[in-house]
Coordinates of C-alpha atoms and ligand atoms in Angstrom, one line a residue:
M1 CA 11.3 -30.1 -42.0
P2 CA 10.1 -28.5 -38.7
P3 CA 7.8 -27.0 -37.8
S4 CA 5.1 -29.3 -39.1
R5 CA 2.4 -27.6 -37.0
T6 CA 1.6 -24.4 -35.4
V7 CA 2.5 -24.0 -31.7
E8 CA -0.7 -22.9 -29.9
V9 CA -1.2 -20.2 -27.3
G10 CA 0.3 -21.4 -24.1
G11 CA 2.9 -23.7 -25.8
T12 CA 6.5 -24.0 -25.0
I13 CA 9.5 -23.0 -27.1
G14 CA 12.7 -24.7 -26.3
I15 CA 15.9 -22.7 -26.7
L16 CA 19.2 -24.4 -26.7
G17 CA 21.8 -21.9 -25.2
G18 CA 21.3 -19.6 -22.4
G19 CA 22.9 -16.2 -23.4
Q20 CA 21.6 -12.8 -24.3
L21 CA 20.1 -13.9 -27.6
G22 CA 18.0 -16.5 -25.8
R23 CA 17.1 -13.8 -23.3
M24 CA 15.8 -11.5 -26.1
L25 CA 14.1 -14.4 -27.9
A26 CA 12.3 -15.4 -24.6
L27 CA 11.2 -11.7 -24.0
A28 CA 9.8 -11.6 -27.6
A29 CA 8.0 -14.9 -27.1
A30 CA 6.1 -13.9 -24.2
P31 CA 3.5 -11.4 -25.8
L32 CA 2.7 -14.2 -28.3
G33 CA 1.5 -16.3 -25.5
Y34 CA 4.5 -18.7 -25.3
R35 CA 6.6 -19.9 -22.5
C36 CA 10.2 -20.5 -23.1
H37 CA 12.3 -23.4 -21.7
I38 CA 16.1 -22.7 -21.8
Y39 CA 18.6 -25.6 -22.1
T40 CA 22.0 -24.6 -20.9
P41 CA 25.0 -25.9 -19.2
E42 CA 25.5 -22.7 -17.3
R43 CA 24.1 -22.1 -13.9
D44 CA 23.7 -18.4 -14.1
S45 CA 22.1 -18.2 -17.5
V46 CA 20.8 -14.7 -18.4
A47 CA 18.1 -16.3 -20.7
A48 CA 16.8 -18.6 -17.9
E49 CA 16.4 -15.3 -15.8
V50 CA 13.5 -14.3 -18.0
A51 CA 12.1 -17.8 -19.1
A52 CA 9.5 -20.1 -17.5
E53 CA 11.6 -23.2 -17.4
V54 CA 15.3 -24.1 -17.3
T55 CA 17.3 -27.3 -17.7
V56 CA 20.9 -26.9 -16.6
A57 CA 22.7 -29.9 -18.2
P58 CA 25.6 -30.5 -20.7
F59 CA 24.6 -30.5 -24.4
T60 CA 25.9 -34.0 -24.5
D61 CA 23.3 -35.4 -22.0
P62 CA 20.9 -37.6 -23.9
L63 CA 18.5 -38.1 -21.0
A64 CA 18.3 -34.4 -20.2
L65 CA 17.8 -33.6 -23.9
G66 CA 15.1 -36.1 -24.2
R67 CA 13.2 -34.7 -21.2
F68 CA 13.7 -31.2 -22.5
A69 CA 12.4 -32.2 -26.0
E70 CA 9.3 -33.9 -24.4
A71 CA 8.5 -30.6 -22.6
C72 CA 8.8 -28.4 -25.6
D73 CA 6.4 -27.9 -28.6
A74 CA 9.2 -26.4 -30.8
I75 CA 12.9 -26.3 -30.4
T76 CA 15.5 -23.7 -31.6
F77 CA 18.9 -22.6 -30.6
E78 CA 20.6 -19.3 -29.9
W79 CA 24.2 -20.4 -29.8
E80 CA 26.0 -21.8 -32.9
N81 CA 28.4 -23.9 -31.2
V82 CA 25.9 -26.3 -29.7
P83 CA 27.4 -29.8 -30.6
T84 CA 25.3 -31.3 -33.3
A85 CA 26.0 -35.2 -32.8
P86 CA 24.0 -35.4 -29.4
L87 CA 21.0 -33.7 -31.2
Q88 CA 20.6 -36.0 -34.1
F89 CA 17.7 -37.9 -32.4
L90 CA 15.8 -34.6 -32.4
A91 CA 16.9 -33.5 -35.8
D92 CA 13.3 -33.4 -37.3
R93 CA 12.1 -31.2 -34.3
I94 CA 14.9 -28.4 -34.5
A95 CA 14.6 -25.2 -36.5
P96 CA 16.7 -24.0 -38.1
G97 CA 17.7 -27.6 -39.1
L98 CA 21.0 -29.2 -38.0
R99 CA 22.4 -28.9 -41.5
A100 CA 22.5 -25.1 -41.1
L101 CA 24.2 -25.4 -37.8
E102 CA 26.8 -27.9 -39.1
T103 CA 27.5 -25.7 -42.1
A104 CA 28.0 -22.5 -39.9
Q105 CA 30.1 -24.3 -37.3
D106 CA 32.9 -25.0 -39.8
R107 CA 34.5 -22.1 -41.6
V108 CA 35.8 -24.3 -44.4
K109 CA 32.5 -26.1 -45.0
E110 CA 30.6 -22.9 -44.9
K111 CA 32.9 -21.3 -47.5
R112 CA 32.7 -24.3 -49.8
F113 CA 29.0 -24.3 -49.4
V114 CA 28.7 -20.6 -50.3
E115 CA 31.1 -21.0 -53.2
N116 CA 28.8 -23.7 -54.6
L117 CA 25.9 -21.2 -54.5
G118 CA 27.9 -18.7 -56.5
G119 CA 29.2 -16.6 -53.5
R120 CA 32.6 -15.1 -53.2
P121 CA 34.4 -15.5 -49.9
A122 CA 38.0 -14.1 -49.2
P123 CA 40.7 -16.2 -50.8
Y124 CA 41.2 -19.1 -48.3
A125 CA 43.0 -22.4 -47.7
P126 CA 42.4 -25.1 -45.0
V127 CA 45.4 -25.2 -42.7
D128 CA 46.3 -28.3 -40.6
S129 CA 50.1 -27.9 -40.3
A130 CA 53.0 -25.3 -40.6
D131 CA 53.6 -26.7 -44.2
D132 CA 49.9 -26.0 -45.0
L133 CA 50.2 -22.5 -43.8
A134 CA 53.4 -21.9 -45.7
R135 CA 51.7 -23.0 -48.9
A136 CA 48.6 -21.1 -48.2
I137 CA 50.6 -17.9 -47.8
E138 CA 52.7 -18.6 -50.9
R139 CA 49.4 -18.8 -53.0
I140 CA 47.2 -16.2 -51.2
G141 CA 50.0 -13.9 -49.9
T142 CA 50.0 -11.5 -46.9
P143 CA 48.4 -9.8 -45.0
G144 CA 45.9 -12.4 -44.0
V145 CA 44.3 -13.9 -41.0
L146 CA 44.5 -17.4 -39.5
K147 CA 41.4 -18.6 -37.9
T148 CA 40.4 -21.8 -36.1
A149 CA 37.9 -23.5 -38.4
R150 CA 35.5 -24.2 -35.6
D151 CA 34.5 -22.6 -32.2
G152 CA 35.6 -19.0 -32.9
Y153 CA 33.5 -16.0 -32.1
D154 CA 34.0 -12.4 -31.4
G155 CA 37.5 -12.4 -32.8
K156 CA 38.5 -15.3 -30.6
G157 CA 40.7 -17.9 -32.3
Q158 CA 42.1 -15.5 -34.9
W159 CA 45.6 -14.3 -35.6
R160 CA 46.5 -11.5 -38.0
I161 CA 49.5 -12.4 -40.2
A162 CA 51.1 -9.4 -41.6
S163 CA 54.2 -11.1 -43.1
V164 CA 55.8 -14.4 -43.8
R165 CA 57.8 -13.8 -40.5
D166 CA 54.6 -13.6 -38.6
A167 CA 53.6 -16.8 -40.1
Q168 CA 56.8 -18.6 -39.0
A169 CA 56.3 -17.2 -35.5
V170 CA 52.7 -18.3 -35.0
R171 CA 52.0 -21.2 -32.9
L172 CA 49.5 -23.3 -34.6
P173 CA 46.6 -24.3 -32.4
Q174 CA 45.8 -28.1 -32.0
A175 CA 42.8 -27.7 -34.2
A176 CA 41.9 -27.3 -37.9
C177 CA 42.3 -23.8 -39.1
V178 CA 41.8 -21.8 -42.3
Y179 CA 44.0 -19.1 -43.7
E180 CA 42.3 -16.1 -45.3
G181 CA 43.7 -13.3 -47.4
W182 CA 43.0 -9.9 -45.8
V183 CA 40.0 -8.2 -47.6
Q184 CA 40.5 -4.5 -48.4
F185 CA 36.9 -3.5 -47.6
A186 CA 35.2 0.0 -47.7
A187 CA 32.7 -1.1 -45.1
E188 CA 31.1 -4.3 -43.5
F189 CA 27.4 -5.0 -43.6
S190 CA 25.0 -7.9 -42.8
V191 CA 21.8 -9.3 -44.5
I192 CA 19.3 -10.6 -42.0
L193 CA 16.3 -12.6 -43.3
V194 CA 13.6 -14.7 -41.9
R195 CA 12.2 -17.7 -43.7
S196 CA 9.1 -19.6 -42.8
A197 CA 8.5 -23.4 -43.1
T198 CA 6.6 -22.7 -46.3
G199 CA 9.5 -20.9 -47.9
E200 CA 8.3 -17.3 -47.5
V201 CA 11.2 -14.9 -47.0
R202 CA 11.5 -11.4 -45.7
F203 CA 14.6 -9.2 -45.3
W204 CA 15.2 -6.5 -42.8
D205 CA 17.1 -3.4 -44.2
S206 CA 20.8 -3.9 -44.1
T207 CA 22.9 -2.0 -41.6
E208 CA 26.5 -1.0 -41.8
N209 CA 28.6 -2.6 -39.0
R210 CA 31.9 -1.5 -37.5
H211 CA 34.1 -4.1 -35.6
D212 CA 36.6 -3.4 -33.0
G213 CA 39.2 -6.2 -32.2
G214 CA 36.9 -8.7 -34.0
I215 CA 33.8 -7.7 -31.9
L216 CA 31.0 -5.8 -33.2
S217 CA 30.9 -2.3 -31.7
L218 CA 28.5 -0.3 -33.8
T219 CA 25.6 -0.9 -36.3
R220 CA 24.0 1.9 -38.2
W221 CA 21.0 2.4 -40.6
P222 CA 20.9 3.7 -43.1
P223 CA 24.3 2.5 -44.3
S224 CA 26.7 4.4 -46.5
P225 CA 26.0 4.5 -50.3
V226 CA 28.8 1.9 -51.0
V227 CA 26.9 -0.7 -48.8
A228 CA 23.5 0.3 -50.1
A229 CA 24.7 -0.4 -53.7
Q230 CA 25.7 -4.0 -52.8
V231 CA 22.8 -5.1 -50.7
D232 CA 20.8 -6.5 -53.6
E233 CA 23.6 -8.9 -54.7
A234 CA 24.3 -9.9 -51.0
R235 CA 20.5 -10.6 -50.6
G236 CA 20.5 -12.8 -53.7
L237 CA 23.2 -15.0 -52.2
S238 CA 21.6 -15.0 -48.7
L239 CA 18.4 -16.2 -50.2
R240 CA 20.1 -19.1 -52.1
I241 CA 21.8 -20.1 -48.8
A242 CA 18.5 -20.1 -46.9
D243 CA 16.6 -21.9 -49.7
A244 CA 19.4 -24.6 -50.1
L245 CA 19.2 -25.3 -46.4
G246 CA 15.4 -25.4 -46.3
Y247 CA 16.1 -22.8 -43.5
V248 CA 13.4 -22.0 -40.9
G249 CA 14.0 -19.0 -38.7
V250 CA 16.2 -15.9 -38.7
M251 CA 19.5 -16.1 -40.7
T252 CA 22.3 -13.6 -40.9
A253 CA 25.1 -13.4 -43.5
E254 CA 27.9 -10.9 -43.0
F255 CA 29.7 -9.3 -46.0
F256 CA 32.7 -6.9 -46.8
A257 CA 31.7 -4.3 -49.3
T258 CA 34.7 -4.0 -51.6
D259 CA 35.5 -2.3 -54.9
N260 CA 34.5 -5.6 -56.7
G261 CA 31.2 -6.0 -54.9
P262 CA 30.2 -7.9 -51.9
V263 CA 32.6 -10.5 -50.4
F264 CA 31.0 -13.2 -48.2
N265 CA 32.6 -13.3 -44.7
E266 CA 30.5 -15.7 -42.6
M267 CA 26.9 -16.7 -41.7
A268 CA 25.2 -17.2 -38.4
P269 CA 22.2 -19.6 -38.3
R270 CA 20.3 -17.4 -35.7
V271 CA 19.5 -13.9 -34.7
H272 CA 22.4 -11.6 -34.7
N273 CA 24.0 -8.8 -32.9
S274 CA 23.7 -6.5 -35.9
G275 CA 19.9 -7.1 -35.8
H276 CA 19.3 -5.8 -32.3
W277 CA 18.3 -2.4 -33.7
T278 CA 15.2 -4.2 -35.2
I279 CA 13.6 -4.2 -31.6
E280 CA 12.9 -0.5 -31.9
G281 CA 13.6 0.3 -35.5
A282 CA 11.5 -2.3 -37.4
A283 CA 7.8 -3.1 -37.4
T284 CA 8.6 -6.6 -36.2
S285 CA 12.0 -7.4 -34.6
Q286 CA 14.3 -10.3 -35.5
F287 CA 13.5 -12.0 -32.3
E288 CA 9.7 -12.0 -32.7
N289 CA 10.1 -13.2 -36.3
H290 CA 12.4 -16.0 -35.3
I291 CA 9.8 -17.2 -32.7
R292 CA 7.0 -16.7 -35.3
A293 CA 8.9 -18.9 -37.9
V294 CA 9.8 -21.6 -35.6
A295 CA 6.2 -21.7 -34.1
G296 CA 4.6 -21.8 -37.6
L297 CA 2.9 -18.4 -37.2
P298 CA 2.7 -15.9 -40.0
L299 CA 5.8 -13.8 -40.4
G300 CA 5.6 -10.1 -39.2
D301 CA 6.4 -7.0 -41.3
T302 CA 10.1 -6.4 -41.4
S303 CA 9.9 -2.8 -42.6
T304 CA 12.0 -0.2 -41.0
I305 CA 9.8 2.4 -39.0
V306 CA 12.4 5.0 -38.2
T307 CA 14.5 7.4 -40.2
R308 CA 17.8 6.5 -38.4
A309 CA 19.0 3.9 -36.1
E310 CA 22.3 3.3 -34.3
M311 CA 23.2 0.4 -32.0
D312 CA 26.2 0.5 -29.7
N313 CA 27.3 -2.6 -27.9
L314 CA 28.1 -2.2 -24.2
I315 CA 31.3 -4.1 -23.3
G316 CA 32.9 -3.9 -19.9
D317 CA 31.5 -2.1 -16.7
V318 CA 27.7 -1.3 -17.2
S319 CA 27.1 0.0 -13.6
A320 CA 26.6 3.5 -14.9
A321 CA 24.6 2.5 -18.1
H322 CA 21.5 4.3 -16.8
S323 CA 23.1 7.6 -17.6
V324 CA 22.2 7.1 -21.3
L325 CA 18.6 7.3 -20.5
S326 CA 18.8 11.1 -20.3
D327 CA 19.1 10.9 -24.2
P328 CA 15.5 10.7 -25.6
A329 CA 16.6 8.6 -28.5
A330 CA 18.3 6.0 -26.4
H331 CA 16.9 2.5 -25.6
L332 CA 18.8 0.5 -23.1
H333 CA 19.1 -3.3 -23.1
L334 CA 21.1 -4.8 -20.3
Y335 CA 21.7 -8.5 -20.4
G336 CA 21.9 -9.1 -16.7
K337 CA 25.4 -10.5 -16.7
S338 CA 27.0 -10.4 -13.2
E339 CA 30.6 -10.4 -14.2
A340 CA 32.1 -8.0 -16.8
R341 CA 35.0 -9.9 -18.3
E342 CA 37.2 -8.4 -21.0
G343 CA 35.4 -8.3 -24.4
R344 CA 32.1 -9.6 -22.9
K345 CA 29.0 -8.1 -24.3
M346 CA 27.0 -6.8 -21.3
G347 CA 24.3 -4.9 -23.2
H348 CA 23.4 -2.6 -26.0
V349 CA 22.0 0.8 -26.6
T350 CA 19.9 1.6 -29.6
R351 CA 19.2 5.2 -30.7
T352 CA 16.4 5.7 -33.0
W353 CA 15.1 8.9 -34.8
I354 CA 11.7 9.3 -36.3
K355 CA 12.4 12.7 -38.2
Ligands
AMP1 P1 34.8 -13.1 -38.2 O1 34.7 -13.7 -36.7 O2 35.5 -13.9 -39.2 O3 33.6 -12.5 -38.5 O4 35.8 -11.9 -38.0 C1 35.6 -10.7 -37.2 C2 36.0 -9.4 -37.8 O5 37.3 -9.5 -38.2 C3 35.3 -9.2 -39.2 O6 34.0 -8.7 -39.1 C4 36.2 -8.2 -39.9 O7 36.1 -7.0 -39.2 C5 37.5 -8.8 -39.4 N1 37.9 -9.8 -40.4 C6 37.9 -11.1 -40.3 N2 38.4 -11.7 -41.4 C7 38.8 -10.8 -42.3 C8 39.3 -10.8 -43.6 N3 39.7 -11.9 -44.1 N4 39.7 -9.6 -44.1 C9 39.4 -8.5 -43.5 N5 38.9 -8.4 -42.2 C10 38.5 -9.5 -41.7

């Protein structure tokens, strides 16, 4: 299991994926004395902009991957849809391990894995055909949501199904799917933890999260009492997931707080949007602790150091974003993306209060 040794000052951390999570990881790695090397298929990577090195190549290019691996002292990823087959030859060098990545990439596999550890996802059924969908709806009922089993993010690849008629009208994608019953939740929240190679685990405080059209829009701490009452149980499951995977790095699990306790939604084998508040709100941010874990350094304190924190995602045009800076509580993080496409995360603002 990686990492077998500590990465020394001046060492290079390789990051697969070139988006904003990689950018914030690279920014957190710099004060620890590390250089980051971004591996991305994109020419205009926002992570590469703040990193020492970049390789622009497809994730399926074994020669480029081999050269990248030789140049790095530790390797991690910031994007969970990185194809795992081409990475097998590097399996013992990547943290978190490929099993975590493979589990999180397939919603059906992930739900089964979590059920085996005593977790409770929404009622679900794998769907590969219209007949499967009809049977799933007969058993689970409506409303529900049909999701592609793989490659979905930020609400993409999801279709809300309110009635049997909706199900008959839906055009099934040419991909494995899963049908989930709609969960009546009071709130959504996430558990974010960091686990070291020696099995030490630390949790950040759990935030309450609001989504808009499947995309996270707001994260708030402290959460409402209904969430606070369910955090312990959700942490217990998250810890079992991390231990079972021999996880190294930051891991996120998202939950629905319901009248019957926490219902597992999904996990992310990486730093998470609902943890951005930790940059200003916690003693050590999720980004710094992820780098510490994959580099074999001691983990930092995850305590909350503010009395209140709120993170809003900036989606769409951010040309006037500097106006938030007149608010003394606001911390602005722009990701440097040149094009504001619909639903694209362009930055975030965290507001923190000490009193
Ligand atoms: P996901 O990509 O699966 O996390 O879905 C994005 C968001 O859609 C979630 O955070 C919820 O707000 C909503 N959602 C997804 N699945 C369900 C479900 N089975 N029941 C209720 N809300 C859901």
